Amino acid sequence: MSTLAINGGKPVRDTYLAYGRQSIDDNDIQAVVDVLKGDFLTTGPKVAEFENNIAAYVGAKHAVAVSNGTAALHMACFAAGIKNGDEVIVAPLTFAASANCVLYCGGTPVFADIDERTYNLDPNKIEDKITDGTRAIIPVDFTGQSVDMDKIRAIADKHKLTIIEDGAHALGSEYKEKKVGNIAELTEFSFHPVKPITTGEGGIVITNDDRLYERMLLFRTHGITRDEKLMTHSEGPWYYEQLDLGYNYRITDIQCALGSSQMQKLDKFIARRRQIVKAYNEAFKGIDEVITPFEPDYSNSGWHIYVIRLKLDKLKVSRKEVFEALRAENIGVNVHYLPVYLHPYYKKLGYQEGLCPNAESVYQSIITLPLFPGMEKQDVDDVVAAVKKVIEYYKI
């Protein structure tokens, strides 16, 4: 048995392999340079071009791009009319922004538990959380796998709730052969560097609803408009009015030029991600101590991240020791995510452990392995070798 690097042995890799990273080529760089040499750096023609590219890709009517994914979720909650006293049902196994956006609008996040197989919001756990104050549901497409949208749609329609789909992981993913992004009333995507495509930082909200679209346009620009149809009156071509309390969430032409260039490669990126996931699944299926991702028939994931679950009852150690051992082998593992309500800030708001038992149990045993389009075959082989090495050492 090989000595683990954490115990003084030779690491599987000589260099560190991150869990995710951007894939930038010369065309991306040139697209940004062209903007830098042009007339517009902030809000200009590249913003609309990027929005149109995303909307067309997912088959939706409108897209509103903003400065980051969190701003996009905030904007979606505003457009949906979330206000003081409103409750919004949220998945717990996600980044804090999925719930913070509700707090930004004065609402209350209500956490419903996850399905232990998919790690997504369990539709069967939603209805018990609905009260007279419930206004929306924020399901999260965790790892890129679509939530069971038909079941969530039926619940939302029954109770007259808005669905705000957090698709931060899911650009390019599909639900029943239909692109994520044109099913919910509002769908958010993120363009952080580890996401399916990047604009550096950036986010977008997709909708087919004209009213929601107009509200989002106002929201990202201070609540200000120059549209004479919306203003109380006009004093001339210079004139504008603030109609609501919006924010400066604008995205730049620089970012959107990069985003449009990245969109040309999205399908290639996703194909590579799926290849890597297939290789991982094949390599790990004989390891009894590891649970590989489950994908339901209705989902065709773009695989933003690859999460394994450890069978801790078959190991001598906790997740922490396995994590540290893999890091010592120069494999940049991560964990996604601490259930939101277990963060100290949420505990101060009154949320307590035990709220979502499935999410808490899953969190204790999951590890995210490296996955990004730029990974070479040797990188994938190194990850597999490191996992096998560490599990073999720690198994009972």
Short mmCIF file of C-alpha atoms in Angstrom, two decimals:
data_model
loop_
_atom_site.label_atom_id
_atom_site.label_comp_id
_atom_site.label_asym_id
_atom_site.label_seq_id
_atom_site.Cartn_x
_atom_site.Cartn_y
_atom_site.Cartn_z
CA MET A 1 0.00 0.00 0.00
CA SER A 2 1.39 3.42 -1.02
CA THR A 3 2.21 5.83 1.78
CA LEU A 4 -0.09 8.84 1.71
CA ALA A 5 1.51 12.18 0.94
CA ILE A 6 0.05 13.54 4.16
CA ASN A 7 2.11 10.89 5.98
CA GLY A 8 5.32 11.68 4.10
CA GLY A 9 4.78 9.69 0.89
CA LYS A 10 5.14 10.97 -2.67
CA PRO A 11 2.06 12.85 -3.91
CA VAL A 12 0.17 11.53 -6.92
CA ARG A 13 0.84 14.89 -8.62
CA ASP A 14 3.77 17.26 -8.48
CA THR A 15 1.56 20.30 -9.08
CA TYR A 16 -1.74 21.36 -7.56
CA LEU A 17 -4.92 20.70 -9.58
CA ALA A 18 -7.72 23.15 -8.76
CA TYR A 19 -11.30 21.90 -8.44
CA GLY A 20 -12.38 24.33 -11.16
CA ARG A 21 -11.03 27.10 -13.35
CA GLN A 22 -11.87 29.21 -16.39
CA SER A 23 -11.01 28.20 -19.96
CA ILE A 24 -9.85 31.30 -21.86
CA ASP A 25 -8.47 31.27 -25.42
CA ASP A 26 -7.10 33.88 -27.83
CA ASN A 27 -10.56 34.61 -29.25
CA ASP A 28 -11.79 35.51 -25.77
CA ILE A 29 -8.82 37.79 -25.23
CA GLN A 30 -9.28 39.47 -28.61
CA ALA A 31 -12.97 40.07 -27.90
CA VAL A 32 -12.04 41.95 -24.74
CA VAL A 33 -9.24 43.88 -26.47
CA ASP A 34 -11.65 44.98 -29.20
CA VAL A 35 -13.95 46.50 -26.57
CA LEU A 36 -11.04 48.21 -24.83
CA LYS A 37 -10.15 49.84 -28.15
CA GLY A 38 -13.74 50.87 -28.82
CA ASP A 39 -16.12 53.56 -27.56
CA PHE A 40 -17.93 51.67 -24.79
CA LEU A 41 -16.47 50.10 -21.68
CA THR A 42 -19.54 49.86 -19.47
CA THR A 43 -23.16 49.58 -20.69
CA GLY A 44 -23.03 49.44 -24.48
CA PRO A 45 -23.93 47.17 -27.42
CA LYS A 46 -22.08 44.13 -26.08
CA VAL A 47 -24.46 43.88 -23.11
CA ALA A 48 -27.51 43.51 -25.35
CA GLU A 49 -25.61 41.14 -27.64
CA PHE A 50 -24.72 38.88 -24.73
CA GLU A 51 -28.25 38.96 -23.35
CA ASN A 52 -29.64 38.01 -26.75
CA ASN A 53 -27.13 35.17 -27.07
CA ILE A 54 -28.15 33.66 -23.73
CA ALA A 55 -31.88 34.08 -24.34
CA ALA A 56 -31.63 32.49 -27.78
CA TYR A 57 -29.56 29.59 -26.44
CA VAL A 58 -32.12 28.61 -23.82
CA GLY A 59 -35.10 29.48 -26.03
CA ALA A 60 -36.48 32.30 -23.87
CA LYS A 61 -37.81 35.77 -24.66
CA HIS A 62 -35.82 38.03 -22.36
CA ALA A 63 -32.51 38.14 -20.48
CA VAL A 64 -31.16 40.82 -18.14
CA ALA A 65 -27.44 40.67 -17.34
CA VAL A 66 -26.00 42.09 -14.14
CA SER A 67 -22.74 42.38 -12.24
CA ASN A 68 -22.80 38.96 -10.56
CA GLY A 69 -24.98 35.94 -9.82
CA THR A 70 -25.99 37.20 -6.38
CA ALA A 71 -27.20 40.47 -7.88
CA ALA A 72 -29.17 38.39 -10.40
CA LEU A 73 -30.94 36.48 -7.63
CA HIS A 74 -31.67 39.73 -5.78
CA MET A 75 -33.09 41.18 -8.99
CA ALA A 76 -35.26 38.10 -9.55
CA CYS A 77 -36.71 38.34 -6.04
CA PHE A 78 -37.44 42.03 -6.57
CA ALA A 79 -39.13 41.32 -9.91
CA ALA A 80 -41.23 38.62 -8.26
CA GLY A 81 -42.43 41.18 -5.71
CA ILE A 82 -40.86 39.63 -2.61
CA LYS A 83 -41.24 42.08 0.27
CA ASN A 84 -41.30 42.37 4.05
CA GLY A 85 -43.19 39.49 5.65
CA ASP A 86 -43.15 37.23 2.58
CA GLU A 87 -41.88 33.67 2.86
CA VAL A 88 -39.86 31.95 0.15
CA ILE A 89 -39.09 28.22 0.14
CA VAL A 90 -35.38 27.62 -0.51
CA ALA A 91 -33.13 24.59 -0.92
CA PRO A 92 -30.59 24.36 1.95
CA LEU A 93 -27.65 22.66 0.20
CA THR A 94 -26.46 25.66 -1.77
CA PHE A 95 -24.36 28.80 -1.64
CA ALA A 96 -25.69 31.43 0.79
CA ALA A 97 -26.79 33.75 -2.04
CA SER A 98 -29.74 31.45 -2.83
CA ALA A 99 -31.29 32.50 0.48
CA ASN A 100 -29.64 35.87 1.04
CA CYS A 101 -31.54 37.26 -1.94
CA VAL A 102 -34.78 36.72 -0.03
CA LEU A 103 -33.43 38.58 3.01
CA TYR A 104 -32.32 41.48 0.79
CA CYS A 105 -35.98 42.04 -0.11
CA GLY A 106 -37.18 41.74 3.48
CA GLY A 107 -38.55 38.24 3.07
CA THR A 108 -37.97 35.11 5.13
CA PRO A 109 -36.20 32.03 3.70
CA VAL A 110 -37.99 28.79 4.61
CA PHE A 111 -35.74 25.79 4.07
CA ALA A 112 -37.19 22.54 2.72
CA ASP A 113 -35.09 19.38 2.72
CA ILE A 114 -33.34 17.74 -0.21
CA ASP A 115 -33.67 14.40 -1.97
CA GLU A 116 -30.84 12.19 -0.69
CA ARG A 117 -30.12 10.88 -4.19
CA THR A 118 -30.11 14.03 -6.31
CA TYR A 119 -29.19 16.52 -3.52
CA ASN A 120 -31.80 18.84 -5.05
CA LEU A 121 -34.88 20.26 -3.35
CA ASP A 122 -37.30 17.38 -2.71
CA PRO A 123 -40.75 18.27 -4.12
CA ASN A 124 -42.31 16.02 -1.48
CA LYS A 125 -40.90 18.28 1.25
CA ILE A 126 -42.28 21.53 -0.13
CA GLU A 127 -46.01 21.55 0.61
CA ASP A 128 -45.58 21.11 4.36
CA LYS A 129 -43.61 24.38 4.35
CA ILE A 130 -46.25 26.43 2.52
CA THR A 131 -48.23 28.97 4.56
CA ASP A 132 -50.49 31.90 3.76
CA GLY A 133 -47.33 34.00 3.61
CA THR A 134 -45.49 31.91 1.01
CA ARG A 135 -44.87 33.76 -2.25
CA ALA A 136 -42.18 31.85 -4.15
CA ILE A 137 -39.97 28.79 -4.40
CA ILE A 138 -36.23 28.94 -5.14
CA PRO A 139 -35.10 25.48 -6.27
CA VAL A 140 -31.38 25.06 -6.98
CA ASP A 141 -30.03 22.94 -9.85
CA PHE A 142 -27.25 21.53 -7.66
CA THR A 143 -24.13 20.42 -9.61
CA GLY A 144 -25.98 21.29 -12.84
CA GLN A 145 -28.67 18.65 -12.49
CA SER A 146 -32.15 20.02 -13.10
CA VAL A 147 -34.68 19.88 -10.32
CA ASP A 148 -37.89 17.92 -10.94
CA MET A 149 -39.56 20.94 -12.46
CA ASP A 150 -42.91 19.32 -13.36
CA LYS A 151 -43.56 18.43 -9.73
CA ILE A 152 -42.42 21.82 -8.48
CA ARG A 153 -44.47 23.53 -11.20
CA ALA A 154 -47.60 21.66 -10.10
CA ILE A 155 -47.10 22.77 -6.49
CA ALA A 156 -46.39 26.36 -7.50
CA ASP A 157 -49.48 26.53 -9.71
CA LYS A 158 -51.68 25.00 -7.01
CA HIS A 159 -50.62 27.61 -4.46
CA LYS A 160 -50.09 30.51 -6.91
CA LEU A 161 -46.36 30.76 -6.22
CA THR A 162 -43.56 32.14 -8.39
CA ILE A 163 -40.65 29.83 -9.25
CA ILE A 164 -37.24 31.52 -9.19
CA GLU A 165 -34.89 28.82 -10.46
CA ASP A 166 -31.33 29.14 -9.20
CA GLY A 167 -29.55 27.75 -12.24
CA ALA A 168 -26.12 29.10 -11.25
CA HIS A 169 -24.68 25.63 -11.97
CA ALA A 170 -26.90 24.78 -14.90
CA LEU A 171 -26.35 26.85 -18.06
CA GLY A 172 -26.50 24.25 -20.84
CA SER A 173 -28.21 21.62 -18.71
CA GLU A 174 -31.55 20.16 -19.77
CA TYR A 175 -34.82 19.09 -18.18
CA LYS A 176 -36.73 16.57 -20.29
CA GLU A 177 -34.74 17.64 -23.38
CA LYS A 178 -35.60 21.30 -22.78
CA LYS A 179 -32.90 23.78 -21.84
CA VAL A 180 -32.90 24.99 -18.26
CA GLY A 181 -33.81 28.66 -18.43
CA ASN A 182 -37.18 28.77 -20.15
CA ILE A 183 -39.34 26.79 -17.73
CA ALA A 184 -39.53 28.83 -14.50
CA GLU A 185 -40.91 32.36 -14.42
CA LEU A 186 -37.39 33.52 -13.58
CA THR A 187 -34.11 31.63 -13.96
CA GLU A 188 -30.73 32.88 -12.79
CA PHE A 189 -27.33 31.88 -14.21
CA SER A 190 -23.89 32.76 -12.86
CA PHE A 191 -20.73 33.54 -14.82
CA HIS A 192 -18.13 33.21 -12.07
CA PRO A 193 -14.86 31.74 -13.46
CA VAL A 194 -15.63 28.15 -12.37
CA LYS A 195 -19.12 28.17 -13.93
CA PRO A 196 -20.00 26.74 -17.40
CA ILE A 197 -18.89 30.01 -19.03
CA THR A 198 -17.39 33.11 -17.46
CA THR A 199 -17.53 36.88 -17.71
CA GLY A 200 -15.10 37.22 -14.80
CA GLU A 201 -17.96 38.08 -12.49
CA GLY A 202 -21.49 38.29 -13.80
CA GLY A 203 -25.00 36.95 -13.69
CA ILE A 204 -28.21 36.97 -15.68
CA VAL A 205 -31.92 36.37 -15.22
CA ILE A 206 -34.06 34.79 -17.94
CA THR A 207 -37.81 35.31 -18.27
CA ASN A 208 -40.62 35.06 -20.81
CA ASP A 209 -42.73 37.58 -18.89
CA ASP A 210 -42.71 41.15 -20.25
CA ARG A 211 -43.70 42.68 -16.91
CA LEU A 212 -40.95 40.91 -14.99
CA TYR A 213 -38.47 41.94 -17.69
CA GLU A 214 -39.37 45.62 -17.36
CA ARG A 215 -39.06 45.47 -13.57
CA MET A 216 -35.58 43.96 -13.85
CA LEU A 217 -34.40 46.58 -16.32
CA LEU A 218 -35.34 49.27 -13.80
CA PHE A 219 -33.86 47.42 -10.85
CA ARG A 220 -30.33 47.08 -12.25
CA THR A 221 -30.04 50.81 -13.04
CA HIS A 222 -31.04 52.59 -9.82
CA GLY A 223 -34.75 52.30 -10.66
CA ILE A 224 -34.15 54.96 -13.31
CA THR A 225 -35.68 55.10 -16.79
CA ARG A 226 -35.56 57.30 -19.88
CA ASP A 227 -38.56 55.51 -21.40
CA GLU A 228 -41.23 58.20 -21.95
CA LYS A 229 -43.97 55.54 -21.73
CA LEU A 230 -42.99 54.91 -18.10
CA MET A 231 -42.20 58.47 -16.94
CA THR A 232 -44.72 60.90 -15.49
CA HIS A 233 -43.66 63.48 -18.07
CA SER A 234 -40.64 64.51 -20.15
CA GLU A 235 -38.74 67.77 -20.22
CA GLY A 236 -36.44 66.88 -23.11
CA PRO A 237 -33.97 64.27 -24.43
CA TRP A 238 -31.74 64.63 -21.32
CA TYR A 239 -34.56 63.85 -18.91
CA TYR A 240 -34.90 60.72 -16.79
CA GLU A 241 -36.86 59.69 -13.70
CA GLN A 242 -36.29 57.32 -10.80
CA LEU A 243 -39.40 55.21 -10.47
CA ASP A 244 -38.27 52.74 -7.81
CA LEU A 245 -35.41 52.08 -5.42
CA GLY A 246 -33.09 50.15 -7.68
CA TYR A 247 -29.38 49.35 -7.54
CA ASN A 248 -26.31 49.84 -9.67
CA TYR A 249 -26.00 46.22 -10.76
CA ARG A 250 -24.90 46.98 -14.31
CA ILE A 251 -22.52 44.67 -16.12
CA THR A 252 -19.86 46.02 -18.49
CA ASP A 253 -19.29 45.68 -22.22
CA ILE A 254 -15.87 44.25 -21.36
CA GLN A 255 -17.47 41.39 -19.44
CA CYS A 256 -20.18 40.78 -22.00
CA ALA A 257 -17.72 40.65 -24.89
CA LEU A 258 -15.95 37.87 -23.03
CA GLY A 259 -19.30 36.20 -22.32
CA SER A 260 -20.40 36.21 -25.96
CA SER A 261 -17.07 34.74 -27.01
CA GLN A 262 -17.39 32.07 -24.32
CA MET A 263 -20.92 31.20 -25.48
CA GLN A 264 -19.48 30.02 -28.80
CA LYS A 265 -17.66 27.29 -26.86
CA LEU A 266 -20.31 26.38 -24.29
CA ASP A 267 -21.47 23.17 -25.97
CA LYS A 268 -17.85 22.04 -26.35
CA PHE A 269 -17.18 22.82 -22.70
CA ILE A 270 -20.21 20.80 -21.59
CA ALA A 271 -19.29 17.86 -23.81
CA ARG A 272 -15.87 17.74 -22.17
CA ARG A 273 -17.38 17.97 -18.68
CA ARG A 274 -19.64 15.04 -19.50
CA GLN A 275 -16.68 13.01 -20.75
CA ILE A 276 -14.84 13.57 -17.49
CA VAL A 277 -17.90 12.64 -15.42
CA LYS A 278 -18.29 9.44 -17.41
CA ALA A 279 -14.63 8.59 -16.74
CA TYR A 280 -15.04 9.27 -13.03
CA ASN A 281 -18.21 7.19 -12.81
CA GLU A 282 -16.54 4.24 -14.51
CA ALA A 283 -13.42 4.49 -12.34
CA PHE A 284 -15.29 4.71 -9.03
CA LYS A 285 -18.13 2.26 -9.55
CA GLY A 286 -16.10 -0.59 -8.07
CA ILE A 287 -15.20 1.34 -4.92
CA ASP A 288 -17.71 0.36 -2.27
CA GLU A 289 -16.76 3.24 0.02
CA VAL A 290 -17.76 5.92 -2.53
CA ILE A 291 -21.19 6.92 -3.84
CA THR A 292 -21.05 8.49 -7.31
CA PRO A 293 -23.62 11.09 -8.44
CA PHE A 294 -27.13 9.89 -9.22
CA GLU A 295 -28.77 11.47 -12.26
CA PRO A 296 -32.53 11.02 -12.79
CA ASP A 297 -33.91 10.29 -16.27
CA TYR A 298 -35.41 13.76 -16.64
CA SER A 299 -32.07 15.55 -16.22
CA ASN A 300 -29.18 15.93 -18.65
CA SER A 301 -26.66 17.78 -16.54
CA GLY A 302 -23.91 20.05 -17.81
CA TRP A 303 -21.97 19.05 -14.67
CA HIS A 304 -20.70 22.23 -13.08
CA ILE A 305 -19.23 20.17 -10.24
CA TYR A 306 -18.70 16.48 -9.50
CA VAL A 307 -19.61 15.48 -5.95
CA ILE A 308 -18.86 12.11 -4.41
CA ARG A 309 -20.35 10.95 -1.14
CA LEU A 310 -18.28 8.89 1.28
CA LYS A 311 -19.73 5.88 3.07
CA LEU A 312 -18.24 6.91 6.39
CA ASP A 313 -19.33 3.69 8.09
CA LYS A 314 -16.87 1.88 5.81
CA LEU A 315 -13.95 4.23 6.58
CA LYS A 316 -11.72 4.58 9.64
CA VAL A 317 -11.83 8.37 9.49
CA SER A 318 -14.18 11.31 8.95
CA ARG A 319 -14.58 13.35 5.76
CA LYS A 320 -12.02 15.84 7.09
CA GLU A 321 -9.14 13.32 7.03
CA VAL A 322 -10.04 12.14 3.51
CA PHE A 323 -10.25 15.76 2.34
CA GLU A 324 -6.87 16.68 3.82
CA ALA A 325 -5.25 13.55 2.42
CA LEU A 326 -6.50 14.35 -1.09
CA ARG A 327 -5.26 17.93 -0.81
CA ALA A 328 -1.84 16.57 0.20
CA GLU A 329 -1.84 14.50 -3.00
CA ASN A 330 -2.19 17.88 -4.84
CA ILE A 331 -5.83 17.25 -5.74
CA GLY A 332 -7.77 20.46 -5.14
CA VAL A 333 -10.91 19.02 -3.63
CA ASN A 334 -13.61 21.23 -2.15
CA VAL A 335 -16.94 20.88 -0.33
CA HIS A 336 -20.26 22.24 -1.67
CA TYR A 337 -21.96 23.30 0.61
CA LEU A 338 -22.53 23.88 4.30
CA PRO A 339 -26.35 24.04 4.57
CA VAL A 340 -27.15 27.74 4.51
CA TYR A 341 -29.04 27.86 7.80
CA LEU A 342 -26.02 26.46 9.67
CA HIS A 343 -23.99 29.61 9.00
CA PRO A 344 -23.59 31.77 12.14
CA TYR A 345 -25.55 34.64 10.61
CA TYR A 346 -28.57 32.41 10.01
CA LYS A 347 -28.30 30.91 13.49
CA LYS A 348 -28.54 34.47 14.84
CA LEU A 349 -31.81 34.76 12.91
CA GLY A 350 -33.15 31.73 14.78
CA TYR A 351 -32.48 28.84 12.41
CA GLN A 352 -31.28 25.67 14.16
CA GLU A 353 -29.62 22.34 13.41
CA GLY A 354 -32.00 19.52 12.57
CA LEU A 355 -34.12 21.64 10.24
CA CYS A 356 -33.25 19.58 7.13
CA PRO A 357 -31.84 16.19 8.22
CA ASN A 358 -31.06 14.97 4.70
CA ALA A 359 -29.07 18.10 3.83
CA GLU A 360 -27.11 17.90 7.08
CA SER A 361 -26.33 14.20 6.62
CA VAL A 362 -25.25 14.66 3.01
CA TYR A 363 -23.07 17.64 3.90
CA GLN A 364 -21.08 15.58 6.40
CA SER A 365 -19.94 13.10 3.77
CA ILE A 366 -19.55 14.92 0.42
CA ILE A 367 -16.39 16.00 -1.39
CA THR A 368 -16.16 17.88 -4.70
CA LEU A 369 -13.52 16.57 -7.12
CA PRO A 370 -11.81 18.66 -9.83
CA LEU A 371 -13.90 19.15 -12.96
CA PHE A 372 -13.35 21.72 -15.70
CA PRO A 373 -13.05 21.59 -19.52
CA GLY A 374 -9.29 22.25 -19.55
CA MET A 375 -8.49 19.05 -17.67
CA GLU A 376 -6.25 16.69 -19.64
CA LYS A 377 -6.52 12.89 -19.51
CA GLN A 378 -3.57 12.80 -17.11
CA ASP A 379 -5.36 15.21 -14.77
CA VAL A 380 -8.40 12.94 -14.69
CA ASP A 381 -6.20 9.89 -14.15
CA ASP A 382 -4.44 11.65 -11.29
CA VAL A 383 -7.73 12.42 -9.54
CA VAL A 384 -8.83 8.80 -9.90
CA ALA A 385 -5.47 7.52 -8.64
CA ALA A 386 -5.53 9.84 -5.63
CA VAL A 387 -9.08 8.88 -4.63
CA LYS A 388 -8.28 5.18 -4.92
CA LYS A 389 -5.04 5.63 -2.97
CA VAL A 390 -6.67 7.52 -0.10
CA ILE A 391 -9.78 5.32 0.13
CA GLU A 392 -7.68 2.15 0.07
CA TYR A 393 -5.61 3.49 2.96
CA TYR A 394 -8.56 4.55 5.11
CA LYS A 395 -11.09 1.82 4.39
CA ILE A 396 -12.02 -0.57 7.18
#
